[in-house]
Short mmCIF file of C-alpha atoms in Angstrom, two decimals:
data_model
loop_
_atom_site.label_atom_id
_atom_site.label_comp_id
_atom_site.label_asym_id
_atom_site.label_seq_id
_atom_site.Cartn_x
_atom_site.Cartn_y
_atom_site.Cartn_z
CA MET A 1 -33.82 18.64 -7.41
CA SER A 2 -31.23 21.37 -7.59
CA ALA A 3 -32.07 24.63 -9.24
CA SER A 4 -29.05 25.82 -11.13
CA ARG A 5 -31.23 28.35 -12.95
CA ARG A 6 -33.40 25.47 -14.23
CA SER A 7 -36.59 27.41 -13.61
CA GLY A 8 -36.57 28.60 -17.18
CA THR A 9 -34.22 31.57 -17.20
CA THR A 10 -31.15 30.22 -18.93
CA ASP A 11 -31.15 26.54 -19.76
CA GLU A 12 -34.44 26.01 -21.62
CA LEU A 13 -34.55 26.26 -25.40
CA GLY A 14 -36.03 29.45 -26.79
CA PRO A 15 -39.23 29.29 -28.86
CA ASP A 16 -37.39 30.00 -32.13
CA GLU A 17 -34.38 27.80 -31.35
CA PRO A 18 -34.27 24.51 -33.27
CA GLU A 19 -34.17 21.20 -31.41
CA ARG A 20 -30.69 19.78 -30.84
CA GLU A 21 -29.83 16.84 -33.05
CA GLY A 22 -27.89 13.76 -32.00
CA PRO A 23 -27.84 11.83 -28.77
CA VAL A 24 -29.01 13.64 -25.73
CA GLY A 25 -26.32 13.85 -23.02
CA PRO A 26 -25.73 15.80 -19.88
CA ASP A 27 -24.86 19.44 -20.44
CA GLY A 28 -23.02 21.72 -18.01
CA SER A 29 -26.13 22.57 -16.03
CA ASP A 30 -27.02 18.89 -15.55
CA LEU A 31 -23.54 18.16 -14.29
CA LEU A 32 -23.69 21.12 -11.90
CA ALA A 33 -27.09 19.99 -10.63
CA ALA A 34 -25.78 16.47 -10.00
CA LEU A 35 -22.77 17.82 -8.13
CA LEU A 36 -24.85 20.12 -5.97
CA ASP A 37 -27.42 17.45 -5.16
CA GLY A 38 -24.71 14.97 -4.22
CA MET A 39 -23.17 17.24 -1.61
CA ASP A 40 -23.44 16.34 2.07
CA ALA A 41 -23.74 20.00 3.00
CA ALA A 42 -26.65 22.30 2.24
CA LEU A 43 -25.77 24.92 -0.35
CA CYS A 44 -27.44 28.02 -1.71
CA ALA A 45 -26.09 30.87 -3.82
CA PHE A 46 -27.04 34.50 -4.42
CA ASP A 47 -26.30 36.79 -7.29
CA ALA A 48 -24.95 40.29 -6.74
CA GLY A 49 -28.45 41.57 -6.09
CA GLY A 50 -29.16 39.03 -3.35
CA VAL A 51 -31.48 36.79 -5.40
CA VAL A 52 -31.29 33.05 -4.71
CA THR A 53 -29.85 31.27 -7.75
CA HIS A 54 -29.02 27.78 -6.44
CA TRP A 55 -30.62 25.51 -3.83
CA ASN A 56 -29.61 21.86 -3.41
CA ARG A 57 -31.39 18.86 -1.93
CA GLU A 58 -29.60 19.00 1.43
CA ALA A 59 -30.87 22.55 1.89
CA GLU A 60 -34.35 21.26 1.07
CA ARG A 61 -33.95 18.45 3.62
CA ILE A 62 -32.90 20.78 6.42
CA LEU A 63 -35.40 23.62 5.85
CA GLY A 64 -38.20 21.91 3.89
CA TRP A 65 -38.25 24.51 1.10
CA THR A 66 -37.92 23.01 -2.37
CA ALA A 67 -35.68 24.42 -5.06
CA ALA A 68 -38.70 25.65 -7.00
CA GLU A 69 -39.88 27.57 -3.92
CA ALA A 70 -36.44 28.99 -3.09
CA VAL A 71 -34.82 29.94 -6.39
CA GLY A 72 -35.75 33.43 -7.54
CA ARG A 73 -36.56 34.82 -4.09
CA HIS A 74 -34.79 37.95 -2.93
CA GLY A 75 -32.86 37.04 0.18
CA PHE A 76 -34.27 35.05 3.10
CA ALA A 77 -36.64 37.66 4.45
CA GLY A 78 -40.13 36.45 5.23
CA TRP A 79 -39.65 32.80 4.39
CA ALA A 80 -36.29 31.40 5.60
CA VAL A 81 -35.50 34.10 8.19
CA ARG A 82 -37.70 36.14 10.52
CA GLU A 83 -38.37 39.65 9.34
CA ALA A 84 -36.67 41.05 12.43
CA ASP A 85 -33.47 39.15 11.67
CA ALA A 86 -33.52 39.36 7.88
CA GLU A 87 -31.49 42.55 7.48
CA GLU A 88 -28.71 41.39 9.78
CA VAL A 89 -28.52 37.90 8.25
CA GLU A 90 -28.49 39.14 4.67
CA GLY A 91 -25.92 41.78 5.51
CA ARG A 92 -23.57 39.21 7.02
CA LEU A 93 -24.01 36.85 4.07
CA MET A 94 -23.59 39.48 1.33
CA SER A 95 -20.57 41.01 3.08
CA ALA A 96 -18.62 37.99 1.88
CA MET A 97 -18.57 39.59 -1.60
CA GLU A 98 -16.08 42.17 -0.39
CA ALA A 99 -14.23 40.07 2.21
CA PRO A 100 -11.22 37.88 1.40
CA GLY A 101 -11.51 34.15 1.98
CA ARG A 102 -14.42 32.49 3.76
CA GLN A 103 -16.59 33.82 6.53
CA VAL A 104 -18.22 31.66 9.19
CA HIS A 105 -21.46 32.68 10.89
CA GLU A 106 -24.13 31.11 13.04
CA PHE A 107 -27.78 32.14 12.96
CA ALA A 108 -31.28 30.68 13.03
CA LEU A 109 -33.21 29.85 9.84
CA LEU A 110 -36.90 29.07 9.51
CA THR A 111 -38.20 25.76 8.22
CA LYS A 112 -41.22 25.52 5.96
CA ASP A 113 -43.38 24.24 8.81
CA GLY A 114 -42.48 27.22 10.99
CA GLY A 115 -39.73 25.70 13.09
CA ARG A 116 -36.31 27.20 13.72
CA VAL A 117 -32.95 25.57 12.97
CA LEU A 118 -29.63 26.90 14.24
CA VAL A 119 -27.13 26.58 11.39
CA ARG A 120 -23.46 27.31 10.88
CA THR A 121 -22.66 28.86 7.51
CA GLN A 122 -19.53 29.29 5.45
CA SER A 123 -19.86 31.95 2.77
CA ALA A 124 -17.48 33.27 0.15
CA ALA A 125 -17.59 35.48 -2.91
CA VAL A 126 -18.18 34.10 -6.41
CA ARG A 127 -16.03 35.88 -9.00
CA GLY A 128 -17.14 36.61 -12.53
CA PRO A 129 -15.01 36.33 -15.69
CA ASP A 130 -13.70 39.83 -15.05
CA GLY A 131 -12.61 38.90 -11.54
CA LYS A 132 -15.20 41.07 -9.88
CA PRO A 133 -17.66 39.69 -7.29
CA ALA A 134 -20.71 38.31 -9.07
CA GLY A 135 -22.46 36.79 -6.11
CA VAL A 136 -22.07 34.73 -2.95
CA TYR A 137 -22.28 31.02 -2.23
CA CYS A 138 -23.31 29.81 1.21
CA ALA A 139 -22.81 26.29 2.55
CA PHE A 140 -24.57 25.54 5.80
CA SER A 141 -25.36 22.66 8.14
CA GLU A 142 -27.14 22.20 11.42
CA VAL A 143 -24.96 23.33 14.29
CA HIS A 144 -25.24 20.09 16.24
CA THR A 145 -24.18 18.14 13.14
CA GLN A 146 -21.21 20.42 12.65
CA ILE A 147 -20.27 20.15 16.31
CA ASP A 148 -20.47 16.36 16.13
CA LEU A 149 -18.16 16.43 13.12
CA GLU A 150 -15.72 18.76 14.85
CA ARG A 151 -15.76 16.57 17.94
CA SER A 152 -15.02 13.50 15.83
CA ILE A 153 -12.11 15.26 14.15
CA ALA A 154 -10.81 16.59 17.47
CA LEU A 155 -11.08 13.13 19.02
CA SER A 156 -9.17 11.56 16.14
CA GLU A 157 -6.41 14.16 16.37
CA ALA A 158 -6.16 13.76 20.14
CA LEU A 159 -5.99 9.96 19.90
CA PHE A 160 -3.14 10.13 17.42
CA GLU A 161 -1.18 12.80 19.25
CA ASP A 162 -1.80 12.93 22.99
CA ALA A 163 -3.42 9.61 23.96
CA SER A 164 -1.84 7.75 26.87
CA TRP A 165 -2.53 4.38 25.21
CA GLY A 166 -1.52 2.95 21.88
CA VAL A 167 -3.76 3.55 18.86
CA VAL A 168 -3.10 1.83 15.53
CA LEU A 169 -5.27 1.84 12.42
CA VAL A 170 -4.74 -1.47 10.62
CA ASP A 171 -5.86 -1.76 6.98
CA ALA A 172 -7.69 -4.73 5.49
CA ASP A 173 -4.31 -6.38 4.71
CA LEU A 174 -3.42 -6.29 8.43
CA ARG A 175 -0.74 -3.67 7.97
CA PRO A 176 -0.51 -0.50 10.09
CA ALA A 177 -1.86 2.55 8.26
CA VAL A 178 -1.66 5.10 11.11
CA VAL A 179 0.27 4.78 14.38
CA ASN A 180 0.14 7.22 17.27
CA ALA A 181 3.16 8.27 19.32
CA HIS A 182 2.40 5.98 22.28
CA ALA A 183 2.04 2.91 20.07
CA ALA A 184 5.28 3.72 18.26
CA ARG A 185 7.14 3.87 21.58
CA SER A 186 5.58 0.58 22.69
CA LEU A 187 6.64 -1.08 19.43
CA GLY A 188 10.11 0.42 19.69
CA ILE A 189 9.92 1.95 16.20
CA GLY A 190 9.24 5.30 14.57
CA ARG A 191 5.69 6.31 13.62
CA THR A 192 6.44 6.40 9.89
CA SER A 193 8.70 3.35 9.94
CA ALA A 194 5.83 1.11 11.09
CA LEU A 195 3.46 2.08 8.28
CA GLY A 196 2.72 -0.61 5.70
CA ARG A 197 4.92 -3.23 7.32
CA PRO A 198 3.66 -6.72 8.27
CA LEU A 199 3.02 -7.15 11.97
CA GLY A 200 5.53 -9.99 12.00
CA GLU A 201 8.28 -7.45 11.40
CA LEU A 202 7.16 -5.35 14.37
CA LEU A 203 6.67 -8.12 16.96
CA ALA A 204 8.85 -11.12 17.75
CA GLN A 205 6.08 -13.20 19.37
CA GLY A 206 2.32 -12.96 19.67
CA VAL A 207 1.80 -12.07 16.01
CA GLU A 208 -0.44 -15.06 15.26
CA GLU A 209 -2.82 -14.29 18.12
CA LEU A 210 -2.98 -10.60 17.22
CA GLU A 211 -3.59 -11.26 13.51
CA SER A 212 -6.29 -13.78 14.41
CA ALA A 213 -8.06 -11.14 16.53
CA LEU A 214 -7.83 -8.55 13.74
CA THR A 215 -9.19 -11.01 11.17
CA HIS A 216 -12.10 -11.86 13.46
CA VAL A 217 -12.96 -8.18 13.89
CA LEU A 218 -12.91 -7.61 10.13
CA ALA A 219 -15.29 -10.53 9.62
CA GLU A 220 -17.53 -10.40 12.69
CA GLY A 221 -17.14 -6.96 14.24
CA ALA A 222 -15.79 -5.72 17.55
CA PRO A 223 -15.54 -8.21 20.44
CA PRO A 224 -17.70 -7.51 23.50
CA ALA A 225 -14.76 -7.07 25.89
CA PRO A 226 -11.04 -6.21 25.76
CA ALA A 227 -8.57 -9.02 25.14
CA GLU A 228 -5.20 -9.49 26.85
CA ILE A 229 -2.46 -10.53 24.44
CA TRP A 230 1.12 -11.41 25.37
CA VAL A 231 3.69 -10.24 22.84
CA SER A 232 7.45 -9.96 22.58
CA VAL A 233 8.81 -6.62 21.39
CA ARG A 234 12.26 -6.20 19.88
CA THR A 235 14.34 -3.59 21.70
CA PRO A 236 18.04 -2.62 21.63
CA GLU A 237 18.38 -4.55 24.92
CA GLY A 238 16.80 -7.67 23.39
CA GLU A 239 13.29 -9.06 23.28
CA GLN A 240 10.92 -7.93 26.03
CA ARG A 241 7.75 -9.82 26.85
CA ARG A 242 4.78 -7.54 27.38
CA CYS A 243 1.06 -7.98 28.08
CA TRP A 244 -1.23 -5.61 26.18
CA ARG A 245 -4.91 -5.17 26.98
CA CYS A 246 -6.42 -4.62 23.54
CA GLY A 247 -9.69 -3.25 22.26
CA PHE A 248 -10.78 -3.50 18.63
CA VAL A 249 -13.34 -1.68 16.47
CA ARG A 250 -14.16 -2.34 12.84
CA LEU A 251 -13.90 0.69 10.55
CA ALA A 252 -16.35 1.04 7.67
CA SER A 253 -16.58 3.72 5.01
CA PRO A 254 -19.46 6.16 5.58
CA LEU A 255 -19.53 6.94 1.85
CA ALA A 256 -20.31 3.45 0.57
CA GLU A 257 -23.86 2.26 -0.01
CA GLU A 258 -23.04 -0.97 1.79
CA PRO A 259 -20.60 -1.23 4.73
CA VAL A 260 -17.12 -1.78 3.31
CA PRO A 261 -14.44 -2.61 5.90
CA LEU A 262 -11.62 -0.10 5.78
CA GLY A 263 -9.66 -1.87 8.48
CA VAL A 264 -9.56 -2.13 12.26
CA GLY A 265 -8.96 0.41 14.96
CA TRP A 266 -6.66 -1.26 17.50
CA LEU A 267 -6.28 0.35 20.92
CA PHE A 268 -4.03 -1.11 23.59
CA VAL A 269 -2.48 -0.33 26.94
CA ASP A 270 0.46 -2.06 28.62
CA VAL A 271 -0.65 -4.02 31.69
CA THR A 272 2.48 -6.13 32.09
CA GLU A 273 3.29 -5.01 35.61
CA GLY A 274 -0.25 -5.59 36.82
CA LYS A 275 -0.46 -9.03 35.22
CA GLN A 276 2.91 -10.04 36.63
CA GLY A 277 1.79 -8.87 40.06
CA GLU A 278 -1.40 -10.95 39.75
CA GLN A 279 0.57 -14.00 38.65
CA GLU A 280 3.07 -13.64 41.47
CA ALA A 281 0.29 -13.23 44.04
CA SER A 282 -1.51 -16.29 42.67
CA LEU A 283 1.71 -18.30 42.73
CA LEU A 284 2.44 -17.27 46.31
CA ARG A 285 -1.06 -18.30 47.39
CA PHE A 286 -0.67 -21.68 45.70
CA ARG A 287 2.73 -22.36 47.23
CA ALA A 288 1.59 -21.30 50.69
CA ASN A 289 -1.38 -23.64 50.34
CA GLN A 290 0.92 -26.48 49.29
CA LEU A 291 3.16 -25.92 52.31
CA HIS A 292 0.13 -25.96 54.59
CA ARG A 293 -1.27 -29.16 53.08
CA ALA A 294 2.15 -30.84 53.21
CA ALA A 295 2.54 -29.97 56.90
CA ARG A 296 -0.90 -31.39 57.69
CA ALA A 297 -0.17 -34.61 55.80
CA ALA A 298 3.35 -35.01 57.23
CA ALA A 299 2.03 -34.65 60.79
CA GLU A 300 0.14 -37.95 60.34
CA CYS A 301 3.24 -39.96 59.35
CA GLU A 302 4.80 -42.28 61.91
CA ASP A 303 8.06 -42.50 59.94
CA PRO A 304 9.81 -39.08 59.72
CA ARG A 305 11.48 -40.15 56.47
CA GLU A 306 8.05 -40.63 54.90
CA ALA A 307 7.14 -37.14 56.11
CA ALA A 308 10.21 -35.82 54.27
CA THR A 309 9.03 -37.40 51.00
CA ILE A 310 5.55 -35.96 51.50
CA HIS A 311 7.01 -32.46 51.75
CA LEU A 312 8.95 -33.21 48.57
CA ASP A 313 5.89 -34.43 46.65
CA PHE A 314 3.73 -31.46 47.61
CA ALA A 315 6.50 -29.04 46.65
CA LEU A 316 6.96 -30.69 43.26
CA ALA A 317 3.46 -29.77 41.98
CA GLY A 318 3.77 -26.94 39.48
CA PHE A 319 7.34 -26.26 40.57
CA ALA A 320 9.65 -28.87 39.06
CA ASP A 321 9.70 -32.12 37.10
CA HIS A 322 12.05 -34.13 39.31
CA ALA A 323 13.39 -33.90 42.86
CA LEU A 324 16.15 -35.63 44.85
CA ILE A 325 17.13 -35.73 48.51
CA ASP A 326 20.78 -36.45 49.39
CA ARG A 327 22.08 -36.67 52.97
CA VAL A 328 25.63 -36.20 54.12
CA ALA A 329 27.38 -39.54 54.45
CA GLY A 330 28.30 -40.36 58.05
CA GLY A 331 25.70 -38.08 59.65
CA PRO A 332 25.10 -34.34 59.94
CA VAL A 333 28.10 -32.04 59.78
CA ALA A 334 28.54 -28.90 61.86
CA ASP A 335 30.16 -25.92 60.17
CA ALA A 336 33.33 -26.22 62.27
CA GLU A 337 33.63 -29.92 61.47
CA ALA A 338 33.40 -29.57 57.68
CA GLU A 339 36.93 -30.61 56.68
CA GLY A 340 37.81 -32.32 53.44
CA PRO A 341 35.44 -33.39 50.67
CA VAL A 342 31.84 -34.15 51.61
CA ARG A 343 30.11 -37.24 50.24
CA LEU A 344 26.35 -37.50 49.72
CA VAL A 345 24.05 -40.53 49.85
CA ARG A 346 20.75 -40.62 47.96
CA VAL A 347 17.81 -40.77 50.41
CA ALA A 348 14.76 -40.23 48.19
CA ALA A 349 13.97 -39.49 44.53
CA THR A 350 10.97 -39.10 42.31
CA PRO A 351 10.35 -41.96 39.83
CA SER A 352 12.27 -41.52 36.59
CA GLY A 353 9.50 -43.05 34.47
CA ALA A 354 5.78 -42.63 35.15
CA PRO A 355 4.81 -39.96 37.69
CA GLY A 356 4.22 -41.03 41.25
CA PRO A 357 5.21 -40.41 44.88
CA SER A 358 8.86 -40.12 45.83
CA LEU A 359 10.62 -43.34 46.74
CA LEU A 360 12.98 -43.91 49.68
CA THR A 361 16.38 -45.20 48.57
CA GLY A 362 19.94 -45.40 49.87
CA ALA A 363 19.55 -48.36 52.19
CA ALA A 364 23.01 -49.55 51.18
CA GLY A 365 24.56 -46.22 52.13
CA LEU A 366 26.66 -45.94 48.97
CA PRO A 367 27.70 -42.36 48.10
CA VAL A 368 26.44 -40.80 44.86
CA ARG A 369 29.18 -40.32 42.24
CA TYR A 370 29.14 -36.53 42.19
CA GLY A 371 32.12 -34.96 40.46
CA GLN A 372 34.14 -32.06 41.74
CA GLY A 373 32.23 -28.75 41.43
CA HIS A 374 28.84 -30.47 41.35
CA PRO A 375 26.01 -28.03 42.31
CA ALA A 376 24.93 -30.27 45.21
CA LEU A 377 28.45 -30.28 46.66
CA GLN A 378 28.71 -26.51 46.19
CA CYS A 379 25.42 -26.16 48.05
CA VAL A 380 26.81 -28.06 51.05
CA GLU A 381 30.06 -26.11 51.04
CA ARG A 382 28.30 -22.73 50.88
CA ALA A 383 25.37 -23.73 53.10
CA GLY A 384 23.18 -21.86 50.62
CA SER A 385 21.15 -22.38 47.46
CA VAL A 386 22.81 -22.99 44.08
CA ARG A 387 21.17 -22.65 40.66
CA ALA A 388 22.48 -24.23 37.45
CA SER A 389 21.32 -24.43 33.80
CA VAL A 390 22.68 -26.17 30.75
CA GLY A 391 22.32 -23.05 28.57
CA SER A 392 21.86 -22.93 24.78
CA VAL A 393 23.28 -26.25 23.60
CA SER A 394 22.12 -29.13 21.44
CA ALA A 395 19.81 -31.81 22.79
CA GLU A 396 22.64 -34.34 22.89
CA GLN A 397 24.89 -32.00 24.85
CA ALA A 398 22.05 -31.24 27.28
CA ARG A 399 21.54 -34.96 27.85
CA ASP A 400 25.25 -35.48 28.53
CA TRP A 401 25.20 -32.50 30.93
CA ALA A 402 22.37 -34.03 33.00
CA VAL A 403 23.61 -37.61 32.96
CA GLY A 404 27.12 -36.51 33.91
CA ARG A 405 25.68 -34.96 37.08
CA GLN A 406 23.71 -38.08 38.00
CA TRP A 407 20.38 -36.46 37.15
CA PRO A 408 17.53 -37.61 34.86
CA ALA A 409 18.45 -37.20 31.20
CA ASP A 410 15.74 -34.60 30.44
CA ALA A 411 16.88 -32.14 33.16
CA VAL A 412 18.16 -28.76 31.92
CA HIS A 413 17.64 -26.53 34.99
CA ALA A 414 18.62 -27.34 38.59
CA LEU A 415 18.12 -25.75 41.99
CA CYS A 416 19.89 -27.13 45.05
CA ALA A 417 18.84 -26.07 48.58
CA VAL A 418 20.79 -27.05 51.67
CA LEU A 419 19.12 -29.10 54.44
CA ARG A 420 19.92 -27.43 57.77
CA SER A 421 18.68 -28.33 61.23
CA ARG A 422 20.01 -27.42 64.70
CA GLY A 423 23.00 -25.58 63.20
CA ARG A 424 24.15 -28.60 61.18
CA THR A 425 24.10 -29.54 57.50
CA LEU A 426 22.13 -32.72 56.87
CA GLY A 427 22.23 -32.81 53.10
CA VAL A 428 20.79 -31.28 49.94
CA VAL A 429 17.42 -31.27 48.17
CA THR A 430 17.64 -30.82 44.39
CA PHE A 431 14.77 -29.71 42.13
CA LEU A 432 15.09 -30.28 38.38
CA ARG A 433 13.18 -28.86 35.42
CA GLY A 434 12.97 -30.05 31.84
CA ALA A 435 13.25 -28.06 28.62
CA GLY A 436 9.57 -27.13 28.68
CA ARG A 437 10.02 -24.92 31.75
CA SER A 438 11.89 -21.72 32.44
CA SER A 439 15.02 -21.60 34.55
CA PHE A 440 14.79 -21.19 38.33
CA GLU A 441 14.63 -17.62 39.64
CA ARG A 442 15.35 -16.04 43.01
CA SER A 443 11.70 -16.38 44.10
CA ASP A 444 11.92 -20.12 43.32
CA ALA A 445 15.00 -20.41 45.51
CA VAL A 446 13.11 -18.83 48.42
CA TYR A 447 10.34 -21.40 48.07
CA ALA A 448 12.85 -24.26 47.78
CA GLU A 449 14.52 -23.07 50.98
CA ASP A 450 11.15 -23.14 52.81
CA VAL A 451 10.63 -26.72 51.66
CA ALA A 452 14.21 -27.62 52.61
CA VAL A 453 13.65 -26.44 56.19
CA ARG A 454 10.70 -28.84 56.55
CA ILE A 455 12.55 -31.74 54.94
CA ALA A 456 15.61 -31.13 57.13
CA THR A 457 13.45 -31.14 60.26
CA ALA A 458 11.90 -34.46 59.25
CA LEU A 459 15.30 -36.04 58.48
CA ASP A 460 16.77 -34.75 61.73
CA LEU A 461 13.83 -36.29 63.61
CA ALA A 462 14.39 -39.54 61.72
CA GLY A 463 17.99 -39.62 62.96
CA VAL A 464 16.89 -39.06 66.56
CA VAL A 465 14.21 -41.75 66.35
CA GLY A 466 16.68 -44.16 64.81
CA ARG A 467 19.16 -43.71 67.65
CA GLU A 468 16.45 -44.17 70.21
#
């Protein structure tokens, strides 16, 4: 219990004082006692003569002395402080009566069982009704507890000011409550502008996955390992796709009797470049393996044209949805001989319906009806790769675009690579992608050119074998 002069000096009724009538309720001393006992810090107070007047439960917990044992003693000498240190300690505490503001000191106090506790105190003067110092109050706590608190505060301030990764406190409604500078830059928005806004307004894509993770943390707690989430961030240059490695911790109030979720601490770091590097390395390994397997399989073919289709089938895996091989009508053409329009004859194509191996065609030798400016014809003229895409159009317009170029109706992206062997142009190989895939990039063109070299070699060998 707290002793706010409850030992019988002020608050008890005198012997000649009549009993109070009416309902019994808390008076000022009861309220003060409740406030003191509810404090997280230990507190004691001294009057102007250095006599202990108040002693709360936290002080009893730390030192073991009860309020009844502490209140009324003169200073700490002989019970809470060693005799040798008593004069110095009391002098430093009572000096707060004449000093402005608060004073902070550290010294050792004695526990009831004879142990020593290093405490950090904050003391300040208590003013009377006339404004003159009437005593001193002293709040103290164990030094290691205070240091832990200061470290926690310092860590929080550092995370929200100087951290090299994003830190966001998300409330129970999944809205940002605090955003550090790094996170604000990553989101492309000001620190205050992001507060209280739904995550859907801050991210263009990846919101559902992020909100699902936050909801799981609120319900189940922090996951055992970081999670990698792909998001799209709105920037002045347009949407940028980023990969964030995220860690989550559930925040609960330390003041509640039962854990009450306050929200989620979300920490993330941008690992886009690393992930893209991993993906590119994995893709290169896969494509190199496909080229190796295709070469091994093609070496066992008696018909060079069949070897060409094998190279095509192995290249198609994970790369495109359809593929075509067209040869120059009338035989290979040297660069110096390329005069007038070039016509192409279909040699092989992937099935247009169910998936399966490429089929040899073009036995009749009829040219394909390619219009002027067709990507395949441009590829032959330039002796280099050509990429083409339908762009942002309706589904009907995309179908007309593909059919008009003699391609399968679901094609929206095309990559044509020239077939060259012995300094001559033999034809074109065309890879096609549907709407579910991204457009071809420069790295795709390099791979297509590697495949084209192998197909051209097989077709050139087929021409030599045929003449023999």
